[in-house]
DNA sequence: GAGTGGTCTAGACCACCGT
DNA sequence: CGGTGGTCTAGACCACTCC
């Protein structure tokens, strides 16, 4: 046993974590409500018996999560209910979005082959044109109904032996398996009209609107690892985005 | 004069700001390139003659901006070139996006009136149905060509006397003028087909695809202040989104 | 086990906001 | 002016990673 279990033992949650959870509890139980000013940092430090730096770390997390705002010289204030989770910008997983809509996600593999990269593909993936890429063509379903048709390309050079096998598993898992986990992506959205082929694949009428999303996926270090083209059937699950006027912290302007 | 101008004077840029700028300079002049490990924090602290806390603050900014990643127990690493600016999620201004595309933004006012809020509008704006809202109908142009048709609603209760006058100015400025500056928004995107009226307004063919964006704008405290419906002509300026696997810091899960 | 980033303290002073 | 958050220090110890 250590000297003083009460103060010494600190297995998982850090002090800022515990302070944050306590404040979050106060927010959810309406001890503080939207517009209220929190006690100042010295007072919070005294109340929780931690240093002011620890309080600031805890509050920083709640500010980033959108629960609080700080105003220099004035105080720290409670915001109205925080933003949606499951937005495009804060989420890479359509599976999670489909579940959020109360539907059961599924996947169907149409094709899987290795071919040479086109010029556009090579440019987006930072490889030479003609380099081999794994090409996968799939349909996602929600409660069995088709909702997304997609094609994905991954340079085989990234995959090594992993390119074979693991056919059923997610491409994210495939990349994570070779230490190139997808951490971010840049998506470009454009409305298009369903042609005969897309209408057939997605079980919609020719001429109906589809959301096209062109997307480059990046690993932890920001290197491109996968290029995707997606066609979404609208109104099955929402595509939403949290927007913020930028430069929230450390405005390293470039 | 103060004692020692060289070390005492510190008018605007803070120490972390200066360290950050110095590191950013090293990144842009390729002193460090993608994948490199930075010197450890103690060494940086010694080099810049500041405390380790200051180094951590500087690095935090560069991590949030996407230039660096930290790996506990391993080091701090340089990423490949950071993400786009001018994405939907990091930007509230279409004017800036249009300029980014090298085009000249413009606006045309179609209608401006005060009417009662519908049930949907009232729900989104957290007011009672039937409360008066300022309703504005406009078209945005890029190099004179129509690119966005939009309708906006603002509760007149927020505006006071400011509701009149200032017809030509931006609605953001109108709200900022009554201390309810727009700081964030939640946008939902959906592809639609141009009907006769939209086709006429936006100078496109009936049946062509349009991007519809339904959006609630919030002030600093997260209170809704404006509801917008927009119809975008595709391919004039890009609508793109930076996506991240969430919980980057202070994962205050809800 | 050596080296890295992560947590934490106590205390000082600065910059901004309101009255 | 008093009160608030913002910056900064020096030093200690912890937790993770990799050899």
Short mmCIF file of C-alpha atoms (C1' of nucleotides) in Angstrom, two decimals:
data_model
loop_
_atom_site.label_atom_id
_atom_site.label_comp_id
_atom_site.label_asym_id
_atom_site.label_seq_id
_atom_site.Cartn_x
_atom_site.Cartn_y
_atom_site.Cartn_z
CA UNK A 1 0.00 0.00 0.00
CA UNK A 2 1.13 3.53 -0.74
CA UNK A 3 1.34 6.15 1.97
CA UNK A 4 -1.95 7.93 1.54
CA UNK A 5 -4.41 6.20 -0.75
CA UNK A 6 -6.79 9.14 -0.73
CA UNK A 7 -4.36 11.60 -2.22
CA UNK A 8 -1.68 9.39 -3.70
CA UNK A 9 -3.68 6.86 -5.70
CA UNK A 10 -4.63 8.29 -9.05
CA UNK A 11 -5.05 5.34 -11.37
CA UNK A 12 -6.87 6.63 -14.43
CA UNK A 13 -8.63 9.99 -14.31
CA UNK A 14 -6.32 12.98 -14.13
CA UNK A 15 -7.11 15.95 -11.94
CA UNK A 16 -8.30 18.12 -14.83
CA UNK A 17 -10.49 15.19 -15.93
CA UNK A 18 -12.10 15.00 -12.55
CA UNK A 19 -12.64 18.74 -12.31
CA UNK A 20 -14.08 18.73 -15.84
CA UNK A 21 -16.49 15.93 -15.00
CA UNK A 22 -17.60 17.71 -11.86
CA UNK A 23 -18.27 20.93 -13.77
CA UNK A 24 -20.01 18.98 -16.52
CA UNK A 25 -22.24 17.42 -13.88
CA UNK A 26 -23.12 20.89 -12.61
CA UNK A 27 -23.97 21.92 -16.16
CA UNK A 28 -26.20 18.92 -16.80
CA UNK A 29 -27.96 19.28 -13.46
CA UNK A 30 -28.51 22.97 -14.15
CA UNK A 31 -26.47 24.22 -11.23
CA UNK A 32 -25.22 26.60 -13.89
CA UNK A 33 -27.38 27.45 -16.89
CA UNK A 34 -26.81 29.24 -20.19
CA UNK A 35 -25.50 32.74 -19.66
CA UNK A 36 -24.34 32.20 -16.07
CA UNK A 37 -20.88 33.25 -15.04
CA UNK A 38 -18.78 30.57 -13.41
CA UNK A 39 -16.92 31.27 -10.16
CA UNK A 40 -13.53 32.75 -10.96
CA UNK A 41 -10.50 30.52 -11.41
CA UNK A 42 -9.00 31.18 -7.98
CA UNK A 43 -12.27 30.24 -6.32
CA UNK A 44 -12.63 27.08 -8.37
CA UNK A 45 -9.04 26.17 -7.54
CA UNK A 46 -9.78 26.58 -3.84
CA UNK A 47 -13.03 24.63 -4.07
CA UNK A 48 -11.47 21.67 -5.87
CA UNK A 49 -8.23 21.96 -3.90
CA UNK A 50 -6.08 22.06 -7.02
CA UNK A 51 -3.85 24.68 -8.58
CA UNK A 52 -5.19 27.29 -10.92
CA UNK A 53 -3.30 25.68 -13.81
CA UNK A 54 -5.33 22.51 -13.30
CA UNK A 55 -8.57 24.50 -13.34
CA UNK A 56 -7.50 26.20 -16.54
CA UNK A 57 -6.76 22.85 -18.16
CA UNK A 58 -10.20 21.54 -17.16
CA UNK A 59 -11.97 24.64 -18.40
CA UNK A 60 -10.01 24.58 -21.65
CA UNK A 61 -11.52 21.19 -22.44
CA UNK A 62 -15.04 22.44 -21.80
CA UNK A 63 -14.41 25.53 -23.92
CA UNK A 64 -13.16 23.39 -26.81
CA UNK A 65 -16.18 21.15 -26.45
CA UNK A 66 -18.42 24.21 -26.63
CA UNK A 67 -19.84 24.19 -23.11
CA UNK A 68 -18.14 27.37 -21.91
CA UNK A 69 -16.65 30.57 -23.28
CA UNK A 70 -13.97 32.68 -21.66
CA UNK A 71 -13.95 36.46 -21.81
CA UNK A 72 -10.70 38.06 -20.82
CA UNK A 73 -11.24 40.50 -17.98
CA UNK A 74 -14.86 39.54 -17.58
CA UNK A 75 -15.30 35.88 -16.67
CA UNK A 76 -16.12 32.38 -17.89
CA UNK A 77 -19.68 31.86 -19.09
CA UNK A 78 -21.99 28.95 -19.76
CA UNK A 79 -23.24 28.47 -23.33
CA UNK A 80 -26.55 27.08 -24.51
CA UNK A 81 -26.57 23.37 -25.31
CA UNK A 82 -23.48 22.35 -27.24
CA UNK A 83 -23.39 21.41 -30.89
CA UNK A 84 -24.35 18.19 -32.56
CA UNK A 85 -22.09 15.24 -32.47
CA UNK A 86 -22.19 13.10 -35.61
CA UNK A 87 -21.47 15.95 -37.95
CA UNK A 88 -19.36 15.46 -41.06
CA UNK A 89 -16.54 17.56 -39.67
CA UNK A 90 -16.23 15.76 -36.34
CA UNK A 91 -16.76 12.25 -37.60
CA UNK A 92 -15.28 9.97 -40.22
CA UNK A 93 -17.70 7.10 -39.83
CA UNK A 94 -20.90 6.85 -41.86
CA UNK A 95 -21.68 3.74 -39.90
CA UNK A 96 -22.00 5.89 -36.77
CA UNK A 97 -24.17 8.41 -38.62
CA UNK A 98 -26.48 5.71 -39.91
CA UNK A 99 -26.80 4.25 -36.43
CA UNK A 100 -27.48 7.75 -35.09
CA UNK A 101 -30.44 7.90 -37.47
CA UNK A 102 -31.77 4.74 -35.85
CA UNK A 103 -30.98 2.48 -38.82
CA UNK A 104 -28.92 -0.67 -39.16
CA UNK A 105 -25.82 -0.13 -41.30
CA UNK A 106 -24.63 -2.75 -43.80
CA UNK A 107 -22.12 -3.09 -46.65
CA UNK A 108 -22.01 -4.93 -49.94
CA UNK A 109 -18.80 -5.48 -51.93
CA UNK A 110 -19.23 -5.06 -55.67
CA UNK A 111 -15.66 -5.20 -56.95
CA UNK A 112 -12.15 -5.36 -55.61
CA UNK A 113 -9.13 -5.27 -57.86
CA UNK A 114 -5.67 -3.80 -58.32
CA UNK A 115 -5.09 -1.43 -61.22
CA UNK A 116 -2.89 1.46 -62.23
CA UNK A 117 -3.59 4.93 -60.82
CA UNK A 118 -4.92 7.58 -63.18
CA UNK A 119 -3.27 11.00 -63.22
CA UNK A 120 -5.91 12.54 -60.95
CA UNK A 121 -5.69 9.69 -58.50
CA UNK A 122 -1.91 9.84 -58.43
CA UNK A 123 -2.02 13.58 -57.80
CA UNK A 124 -4.39 13.25 -54.88
CA UNK A 125 -2.48 10.34 -53.37
CA UNK A 126 0.98 11.83 -53.88
CA UNK A 127 2.21 8.86 -55.93
CA UNK A 128 3.37 8.54 -59.54
CA UNK A 129 0.76 8.00 -62.24
CA UNK A 130 0.59 4.32 -63.12
CA UNK A 131 1.50 3.11 -59.63
CA UNK A 132 -0.79 0.26 -58.57
CA UNK A 133 -3.77 1.00 -56.34
CA UNK A 134 -6.26 -1.27 -54.64
CA UNK A 135 -9.66 -0.32 -56.06
CA UNK A 136 -12.77 -1.19 -54.10
CA UNK A 137 -16.36 -0.61 -55.19
CA UNK A 138 -19.07 -0.94 -52.56
CA UNK A 139 -22.59 -0.07 -51.53
CA UNK A 140 -23.56 0.90 -48.01
CA UNK A 141 -27.04 0.12 -46.80
CA UNK A 142 -29.29 1.34 -43.99
CA UNK A 143 -31.90 -1.20 -42.91
CA UNK A 144 -31.05 -3.04 -46.13
CA UNK A 145 -31.79 -0.09 -48.37
CA UNK A 146 -28.87 1.25 -50.46
CA UNK A 147 -27.74 4.70 -49.30
CA UNK A 148 -24.17 5.19 -50.50
CA UNK A 149 -22.33 3.93 -53.57
CA UNK A 150 -18.60 4.41 -53.28
CA UNK A 151 -15.27 3.67 -54.89
CA UNK A 152 -12.03 3.78 -52.92
CA UNK A 153 -8.39 3.70 -53.98
CA UNK A 154 -5.42 2.88 -51.76
CA UNK A 155 -1.84 2.68 -53.04
CA UNK A 156 -0.83 -0.97 -52.73
CA UNK A 157 2.63 0.20 -51.69
CA UNK A 158 1.10 1.14 -48.33
CA UNK A 159 -0.49 -2.22 -47.77
CA UNK A 160 2.21 -4.81 -48.34
CA UNK A 161 0.89 -8.31 -47.77
CA UNK A 162 -2.23 -6.93 -46.13
CA UNK A 163 -3.66 -6.10 -49.57
CA UNK A 164 -4.96 -9.66 -49.84
CA UNK A 165 -7.32 -11.24 -47.36
CA UNK A 166 -9.48 -9.33 -44.90
CA UNK A 167 -11.96 -8.78 -47.70
CA UNK A 168 -14.94 -8.23 -45.47
CA UNK A 169 -13.33 -5.82 -43.04
CA UNK A 170 -13.39 -2.04 -43.20
CA UNK A 171 -10.75 -0.23 -45.22
CA UNK A 172 -10.02 1.91 -42.16
CA UNK A 173 -9.13 -1.26 -40.29
CA UNK A 174 -7.01 -2.42 -43.20
CA UNK A 175 -5.01 0.83 -43.04
CA UNK A 176 -4.84 0.79 -39.25
CA UNK A 177 -3.38 -2.71 -39.56
CA UNK A 178 -0.39 -1.34 -41.45
CA UNK A 179 0.05 1.59 -39.03
CA UNK A 180 -1.51 4.12 -41.39
CA UNK A 181 -4.70 4.81 -39.51
CA UNK A 182 -7.02 7.39 -41.08
CA UNK A 183 -7.15 10.45 -38.81
CA UNK A 184 -8.56 13.17 -41.04
CA UNK A 185 -10.00 13.81 -44.47
CA UNK A 186 -10.82 16.62 -46.86
CA UNK A 187 -14.25 16.19 -48.44
CA UNK A 188 -15.68 18.20 -51.33
CA UNK A 189 -19.45 18.07 -51.80
CA UNK A 190 -21.40 18.54 -54.99
CA UNK A 191 -25.02 17.84 -55.93
CA UNK A 192 -25.46 15.64 -59.02
CA UNK A 193 -28.25 13.93 -60.94
CA UNK A 194 -28.61 10.14 -60.92
CA UNK A 195 -27.84 8.63 -64.29
CA UNK A 196 -29.12 5.21 -65.27
CA UNK A 197 -26.26 3.30 -63.67
CA UNK A 198 -26.37 5.15 -60.34
CA UNK A 199 -30.15 4.97 -60.25
CA UNK A 200 -29.93 1.21 -60.68
CA UNK A 201 -27.22 0.80 -58.04
CA UNK A 202 -28.96 2.98 -55.46
CA UNK A 203 -32.55 2.05 -56.29
CA UNK A 204 -33.65 5.59 -57.06
CA UNK A 205 -35.22 7.19 -60.14
CA UNK A 206 -33.09 8.47 -62.99
CA UNK A 207 -32.84 12.23 -62.59
CA UNK A 208 -33.19 12.27 -58.84
CA UNK A 209 -30.65 14.29 -56.84
CA UNK A 210 -27.62 12.65 -55.22
CA UNK A 211 -24.91 14.06 -52.99
CA UNK A 212 -21.49 13.42 -54.47
CA UNK A 213 -18.55 13.53 -52.06
CA UNK A 214 -14.96 13.43 -53.28
CA UNK A 215 -12.64 12.73 -50.41
CA UNK A 216 -8.95 12.37 -49.63
CA UNK A 217 -8.12 10.58 -46.38
CA UNK A 218 -4.97 11.32 -44.39
CA UNK A 219 -3.01 9.43 -41.76
CA UNK A 220 -1.83 10.86 -38.46
CA UNK A 221 1.02 12.75 -40.13
CA UNK A 222 -1.23 14.23 -42.81
CA UNK A 223 -0.03 11.97 -45.61
CA UNK A 224 -2.74 10.92 -48.12
CA UNK A 225 -3.62 7.24 -47.83
CA UNK A 226 -6.95 6.81 -49.59
CA UNK A 227 -9.06 8.53 -52.23
CA UNK A 228 -12.81 8.02 -52.24
CA UNK A 229 -15.75 8.96 -54.45
CA UNK A 230 -19.18 8.61 -52.91
CA UNK A 231 -22.74 9.08 -54.10
CA UNK A 232 -25.26 9.53 -51.28
CA UNK A 233 -29.01 9.08 -51.43
CA UNK A 234 -30.44 12.14 -49.63
CA UNK A 235 -32.88 12.11 -46.72
CA UNK A 236 -31.82 8.77 -45.26
CA UNK A 237 -29.32 10.20 -42.82
CA UNK A 238 -28.40 13.86 -42.46
CA UNK A 239 -25.15 15.34 -43.69
CA UNK A 240 -24.49 18.26 -41.39
CA UNK A 241 -21.51 20.43 -40.57
CA UNK A 242 -20.56 22.51 -37.55
CA UNK A 243 -19.22 25.80 -38.76
CA UNK A 244 -17.10 28.19 -36.75
CA UNK A 245 -15.51 31.53 -37.36
CA UNK A 246 -11.94 30.33 -37.23
CA UNK A 247 -8.79 31.01 -35.18
CA UNK A 248 -10.06 29.79 -31.83
CA UNK A 249 -6.60 29.29 -30.31
CA UNK A 250 -3.00 29.70 -31.41
CA UNK A 251 -3.83 31.51 -34.62
CA UNK A 252 -0.88 30.25 -36.59
CA UNK A 253 -2.06 32.07 -39.69
CA UNK A 254 -0.66 30.87 -42.98
CA UNK B 1 12.82 53.78 -20.63
CA UNK B 2 12.54 50.45 -18.89
CA UNK B 3 15.53 48.70 -17.44
CA UNK B 4 16.42 46.28 -20.17
CA UNK B 5 14.55 46.85 -23.41
CA UNK B 6 15.78 43.61 -24.92
CA UNK B 7 14.22 41.35 -22.32
CA UNK B 8 11.70 43.59 -20.59
CA UNK B 9 9.81 45.13 -23.48
CA UNK B 10 7.08 42.81 -24.65
CA UNK B 11 4.38 44.99 -26.20
CA UNK B 12 2.21 42.68 -28.25
CA UNK B 13 3.47 39.20 -29.12
CA UNK B 14 3.50 36.82 -26.16
CA UNK B 15 6.34 34.40 -25.57
CA UNK B 16 4.42 31.40 -26.90
CA UNK B 17 3.51 33.47 -29.96
CA UNK B 18 7.15 34.22 -30.65
CA UNK B 19 8.22 30.63 -30.15
CA UNK B 20 5.39 29.48 -32.39
CA UNK B 21 6.36 31.90 -35.13
CA UNK B 22 9.97 30.78 -34.91
CA UNK B 23 8.99 27.12 -35.22
CA UNK B 24 6.60 27.95 -38.04
CA UNK B 25 9.46 29.67 -39.82
CA UNK B 26 11.56 26.53 -39.44
CA UNK B 27 8.71 24.51 -40.90
CA UNK B 28 8.24 26.78 -43.89
CA UNK B 29 11.96 26.95 -44.59
CA UNK B 30 12.16 23.17 -44.34
CA UNK B 31 14.50 23.10 -41.38
CA UNK B 32 12.09 20.40 -40.31
CA UNK B 33 10.10 18.44 -42.90
CA UNK B 34 7.18 16.03 -42.75
CA UNK B 35 7.91 13.08 -40.52
CA UNK B 36 10.79 14.71 -38.65
CA UNK B 37 10.90 14.62 -34.89
CA UNK B 38 11.29 17.98 -33.18
CA UNK B 39 13.88 18.47 -30.44
CA UNK B 40 12.38 17.50 -27.10
CA UNK B 41 10.62 20.07 -24.96
CA UNK B 42 13.47 20.60 -22.51
CA UNK B 43 15.84 21.28 -25.37
CA UNK B 44 13.44 23.72 -27.03
CA UNK B 45 12.96 25.45 -23.68
CA UNK B 46 16.71 25.85 -23.34
CA UNK B 47 17.13 27.03 -26.91
CA UNK B 48 14.42 29.70 -26.67
CA UNK B 49 15.32 30.51 -23.05
CA UNK B 50 11.76 30.05 -21.82
CA UNK B 51 10.09 27.60 -19.49
CA UNK B 52 8.82 24.27 -20.68
CA UNK B 53 5.24 25.43 -20.07
CA UNK B 54 5.75 28.17 -22.63
CA UNK B 55 7.07 25.67 -25.16
CA UNK B 56 4.08 23.45 -24.55
CA UNK B 57 1.72 26.36 -25.13
CA UNK B 58 3.45 27.21 -28.41
CA UNK B 59 3.43 23.62 -29.60
CA UNK B 60 -0.22 23.23 -28.62
CA UNK B 61 -1.13 25.96 -31.08
CA UNK B 62 0.78 24.28 -33.89
CA UNK B 63 -0.82 20.94 -33.06
CA UNK B 64 -4.29 22.47 -33.18
CA UNK B 65 -3.46 24.11 -36.48
CA UNK B 66 -2.35 20.74 -37.86
CA UNK B 67 1.36 21.38 -38.27
CA UNK B 68 2.55 19.00 -35.58
CA UNK B 69 1.41 15.89 -33.73
CA UNK B 70 2.50 14.81 -30.29
CA UNK B 71 3.05 11.18 -29.36
CA UNK B 72 3.28 10.52 -25.67
CA UNK B 73 6.53 8.78 -24.85
CA UNK B 74 7.83 9.15 -28.35
CA UNK B 75 8.15 12.75 -29.44
CA UNK B 76 6.63 15.63 -31.40
CA UNK B 77 6.49 15.15 -35.15
CA UNK B 78 6.04 17.32 -38.22
CA UNK B 79 3.00 16.63 -40.42
CA UNK B 80 2.66 17.01 -44.16
CA UNK B 81 1.23 20.34 -45.34
CA UNK B 82 -1.76 21.34 -43.23
CA UNK B 83 -5.36 21.31 -44.35
CA UNK B 84 -7.23 23.77 -46.49
CA UNK B 85 -8.40 27.02 -45.11
CA UNK B 86 -11.72 28.21 -46.54
CA UNK B 87 -13.59 25.04 -45.74
CA UNK B 88 -17.22 25.12 -44.67
CA UNK B 89 -16.38 24.05 -41.15
CA UNK B 90 -13.70 26.66 -40.50
CA UNK B 91 -15.41 29.56 -42.19
CA UNK B 92 -18.74 31.33 -42.04
CA UNK B 93 -18.22 33.67 -44.95
CA UNK B 94 -19.19 32.77 -48.52
CA UNK B 95 -17.73 36.07 -49.55
CA UNK B 96 -14.30 34.78 -48.52
CA UNK B 97 -14.86 31.49 -50.35
CA UNK B 98 -15.91 33.27 -53.53
CA UNK B 99 -12.84 35.51 -53.33
CA UNK B 100 -10.71 32.41 -52.73
CA UNK B 101 -12.01 31.07 -56.04
CA UNK B 102 -10.71 34.23 -57.70
CA UNK B 103 -14.15 35.74 -58.29
CA UNK B 104 -15.72 39.04 -57.27
CA UNK B 105 -18.56 38.56 -54.76
CA UNK B 106 -21.76 40.59 -54.95
CA UNK B 107 -25.24 40.68 -53.40
CA UNK B 108 -28.70 41.57 -54.60
CA UNK B 109 -31.63 42.19 -52.24
CA UNK B 110 -34.93 40.73 -53.46
CA UNK B 111 -37.22 41.22 -50.48
CA UNK B 112 -37.08 42.41 -46.92
CA UNK B 113 -40.08 42.29 -44.63
CA UNK B 114 -41.26 41.43 -41.14
CA UNK B 115 -43.69 38.55 -40.71
CA UNK B 116 -44.72 35.97 -38.15
CA UNK B 117 -42.50 32.92 -37.57
CA UNK B 118 -43.77 29.55 -38.69
CA UNK B 119 -43.64 26.63 -36.29
CA UNK B 120 -40.43 25.26 -37.80
CA UNK B 121 -38.76 28.65 -37.72
CA UNK B 122 -39.82 29.24 -34.15
CA UNK B 123 -38.45 25.86 -33.11
CA UNK B 124 -35.07 26.48 -34.70
CA UNK B 125 -34.82 30.01 -33.28
CA UNK B 126 -36.06 29.12 -29.80
CA UNK B 127 -38.93 31.62 -29.93
CA UNK B 128 -42.70 31.19 -29.84
CA UNK B 129 -44.54 30.50 -33.09
CA UNK B 130 -46.04 33.71 -34.42
CA UNK B 131 -43.29 35.93 -32.99
CA UNK B 132 -42.17 38.47 -35.60
CA UNK B 133 -39.04 37.78 -37.64
CA UNK B 134 -37.15 39.89 -40.12
CA UNK B 135 -37.27 37.98 -43.40
CA UNK B 136 -34.66 38.73 -46.05
CA UNK B 137 -34.45 37.20 -49.52
CA UNK B 138 -31.24 37.68 -51.47
CA UNK B 139 -29.06 36.45 -54.29
CA UNK B 140 -25.29 36.27 -54.05
CA UNK B 141 -23.25 36.65 -57.20
CA UNK B 142 -19.73 35.79 -58.30
CA UNK B 143 -18.43 37.97 -61.11
CA UNK B 144 -22.03 39.04 -61.59
CA UNK B 145 -23.32 35.53 -62.09
CA UNK B 146 -25.89 34.28 -59.53
CA UNK B 147 -24.48 31.53 -57.30
CA UNK B 148 -26.59 31.43 -54.13
CA UNK B 149 -30.24 32.17 -53.52
CA UNK B 150 -31.01 32.52 -49.83
CA UNK B 151 -33.67 33.43 -47.32
CA UNK B 152 -32.80 34.48 -43.78
CA UNK B 153 -34.91 34.98 -40.66
CA UNK B 154 -33.90 36.89 -37.55
CA UNK B 155 -36.22 37.45 -34.56
CA UNK B 156 -36.95 41.17 -34.51
CA UNK B 157 -36.81 41.00 -30.70
CA UNK B 158 -33.03 40.70 -31.05
CA UNK B 159 -32.67 43.72 -33.25
CA UNK B 160 -34.54 46.52 -31.53
CA UNK B 161 -34.31 49.74 -33.53
CA UNK B 162 -31.55 48.28 -35.69
CA UNK B 163 -34.15 46.31 -37.67
CA UNK B 164 -34.73 49.35 -39.88
CA UNK B 165 -32.02 51.03 -41.87
CA UNK B 166 -28.68 49.48 -42.77
CA UNK B 167 -30.42 47.76 -45.66
CA UNK B 168 -27.35 47.22 -47.73
CA UNK B 169 -25.10 45.90 -44.99
CA UNK B 170 -24.47 42.28 -44.12
CA UNK B 171 -26.80 40.53 -41.70
CA UNK B 172 -23.75 39.46 -39.70
CA UNK B 173 -22.89 43.12 -39.21
CA UNK B 174 -26.47 43.86 -38.25
CA UNK B 175 -26.29 41.21 -35.53
CA UNK B 176 -22.83 42.28 -34.40
CA UNK B 177 -24.25 45.78 -34.03
CA UNK B 178 -26.63 44.55 -31.35
CA UNK B 179 -23.93 42.50 -29.60
CA UNK B 180 -25.16 39.18 -30.98
CA UNK B 181 -22.31 38.42 -33.30
CA UNK B 182 -22.56 35.13 -35.20
CA UNK B 183 -19.80 32.79 -33.97
CA UNK B 184 -20.92 29.38 -35.16
CA UNK B 185 -23.57 27.60 -37.19
CA UNK B 186 -24.99 24.16 -37.83
CA UNK B 187 -25.52 23.48 -41.53
CA UNK B 188 -27.39 20.57 -43.07
CA UNK B 189 -26.72 19.83 -46.73
CA UNK B 190 -29.03 18.17 -49.22
CA UNK B 191 -28.95 17.89 -53.01
CA UNK B 192 -32.11 19.09 -54.75
CA UNK B 193 -33.40 19.66 -58.28
CA UNK B 194 -33.99 23.18 -59.58
CA UNK B 195 -37.68 23.88 -60.09
CA UNK B 196 -38.86 26.61 -62.42
CA UNK B 197 -38.62 29.38 -59.85
CA UNK B 198 -35.12 28.48 -58.65
CA UNK B 199 -33.93 27.94 -62.21
CA UNK B 200 -35.13 31.43 -63.08
CA UNK B 201 -33.56 33.04 -60.00
CA UNK B 202 -30.20 31.31 -60.41
CA UNK B 203 -30.07 31.28 -64.20
CA UNK B 204 -29.77 27.52 -64.53
CA UNK B 205 -31.85 24.88 -66.32
CA UNK B 206 -34.91 23.35 -64.71
CA UNK B 207 -33.89 19.94 -63.40
CA UNK B 208 -30.26 20.81 -62.79
CA UNK B 209 -28.78 19.92 -59.42
CA UNK B 210 -28.49 22.47 -56.60
CA UNK B 211 -26.97 22.26 -53.15
CA UNK B 212 -29.50 23.14 -50.49
CA UNK B 213 -28.12 24.23 -47.13
CA UNK B 214 -30.36 24.70 -44.13
CA UNK B 215 -28.51 26.56 -41.42
CA UNK B 216 -28.96 27.80 -37.87
CA UNK B 217 -26.53 30.51 -36.74
CA UNK B 218 -25.51 30.94 -33.12
CA UNK B 219 -24.01 33.77 -31.09
CA UNK B 220 -21.00 33.50 -28.79
CA UNK B 221 -23.08 31.83 -26.08
CA UNK B 222 -24.60 29.31 -28.46
CA UNK B 223 -28.02 30.94 -28.64
CA UNK B 224 -29.72 30.78 -32.06
CA UNK B 225 -29.92 34.15 -33.75
CA UNK B 226 -30.64 33.45 -37.43
CA UNK B 227 -32.12 30.73 -39.60
CA UNK B 228 -31.10 30.48 -43.25
CA UNK B 229 -32.07 28.46 -46.28
CA UNK B 230 -29.68 28.54 -49.20
CA UNK B 231 -29.62 27.09 -52.70
CA UNK B 232 -26.14 26.91 -54.23
CA UNK B 233 -25.23 26.58 -57.89
CA UNK B 234 -22.54 23.87 -57.97
CA UNK B 235 -19.08 24.19 -59.53
CA UNK B 236 -18.68 27.94 -59.04
CA UNK B 237 -16.89 27.71 -55.73
CA UNK B 238 -16.13 24.52 -53.86
CA UNK B 239 -17.96 23.42 -50.75
CA UNK B 240 -15.45 21.37 -48.82
CA UNK B 241 -15.16 20.12 -45.26
CA UNK B 242 -12.21 19.12 -43.10
CA UNK B 243 -13.13 15.95 -41.30
CA UNK B 244 -11.41 14.61 -38.20
CA UNK B 245 -11.85 11.60 -36.01
CA UNK B 246 -13.05 13.44 -32.96
CA UNK B 247 -11.96 13.94 -29.34
CA UNK B 248 -8.71 15.79 -30.06
CA UNK B 249 -8.45 17.25 -26.53
CA UNK B 250 -10.52 17.25 -23.36
CA UNK B 251 -12.91 14.57 -24.51
CA UNK B 252 -15.90 15.79 -22.58
CA UNK B 253 -18.09 13.05 -23.99
CA UNK B 254 -21.82 13.63 -23.93
"C1'" DG C 1 16.10 1.67 -18.57
"C1'" DA C 2 16.54 5.92 -20.99
"C1'" DG C 3 14.01 9.36 -23.06
"C1'" DT C 4 9.80 11.40 -24.32
"C1'" DG C 5 5.53 13.99 -23.56
"C1'" DG C 6 1.69 14.53 -19.69
"C1'" DT C 7 0.33 16.26 -15.21
"C1'" DC C 8 0.66 19.30 -11.35
"C1'" DT C 9 2.11 22.89 -8.00
"C1'" DA C 10 2.79 27.72 -5.96
"C1'" DG C 11 3.38 31.94 -6.89
"C1'" DA C 12 4.18 36.20 -9.75
"C1'" DC C 13 2.89 39.61 -12.80
"C1'" DC C 14 0.27 41.38 -17.06
"C1'" DA C 15 -3.85 42.79 -19.88
"C1'" DC C 16 -8.44 43.51 -20.21
"C1'" DC C 17 -13.21 44.66 -18.49
"C1'" DG C 18 -16.40 46.86 -16.02
"C1'" DT C 19 -17.92 50.51 -12.64
"C1'" DC D 1 -10.23 51.09 -9.65
"C1'" DG D 2 -10.97 46.06 -8.40
"C1'" DG D 3 -11.76 41.74 -10.44
"C1'" DT D 4 -11.23 38.72 -14.18
"C1'" DG D 5 -8.76 35.71 -17.29
"C1'" DG D 6 -3.87 35.46 -19.76
"C1'" DT D 7 1.04 34.66 -19.42
"C1'" DC D 8 5.10 32.84 -17.36
"C1'" DT D 9 8.46 30.53 -14.26
"C1'" DA D 10 11.10 26.58 -11.90
"C1'" DG D 11 10.83 22.42 -10.54
"C1'" DA D 12 8.74 17.81 -9.42
"C1'" DC D 13 6.89 13.56 -10.58
"C1'" DC D 14 4.06 10.34 -13.67
"C1'" DA D 15 2.97 7.51 -17.93
"C1'" DC D 16 4.07 5.99 -22.14
"C1'" DT D 17 7.33 4.07 -26.00
"C1'" DC D 18 10.91 1.98 -27.65
"C1'" DC D 19 15.28 -0.22 -27.46
#
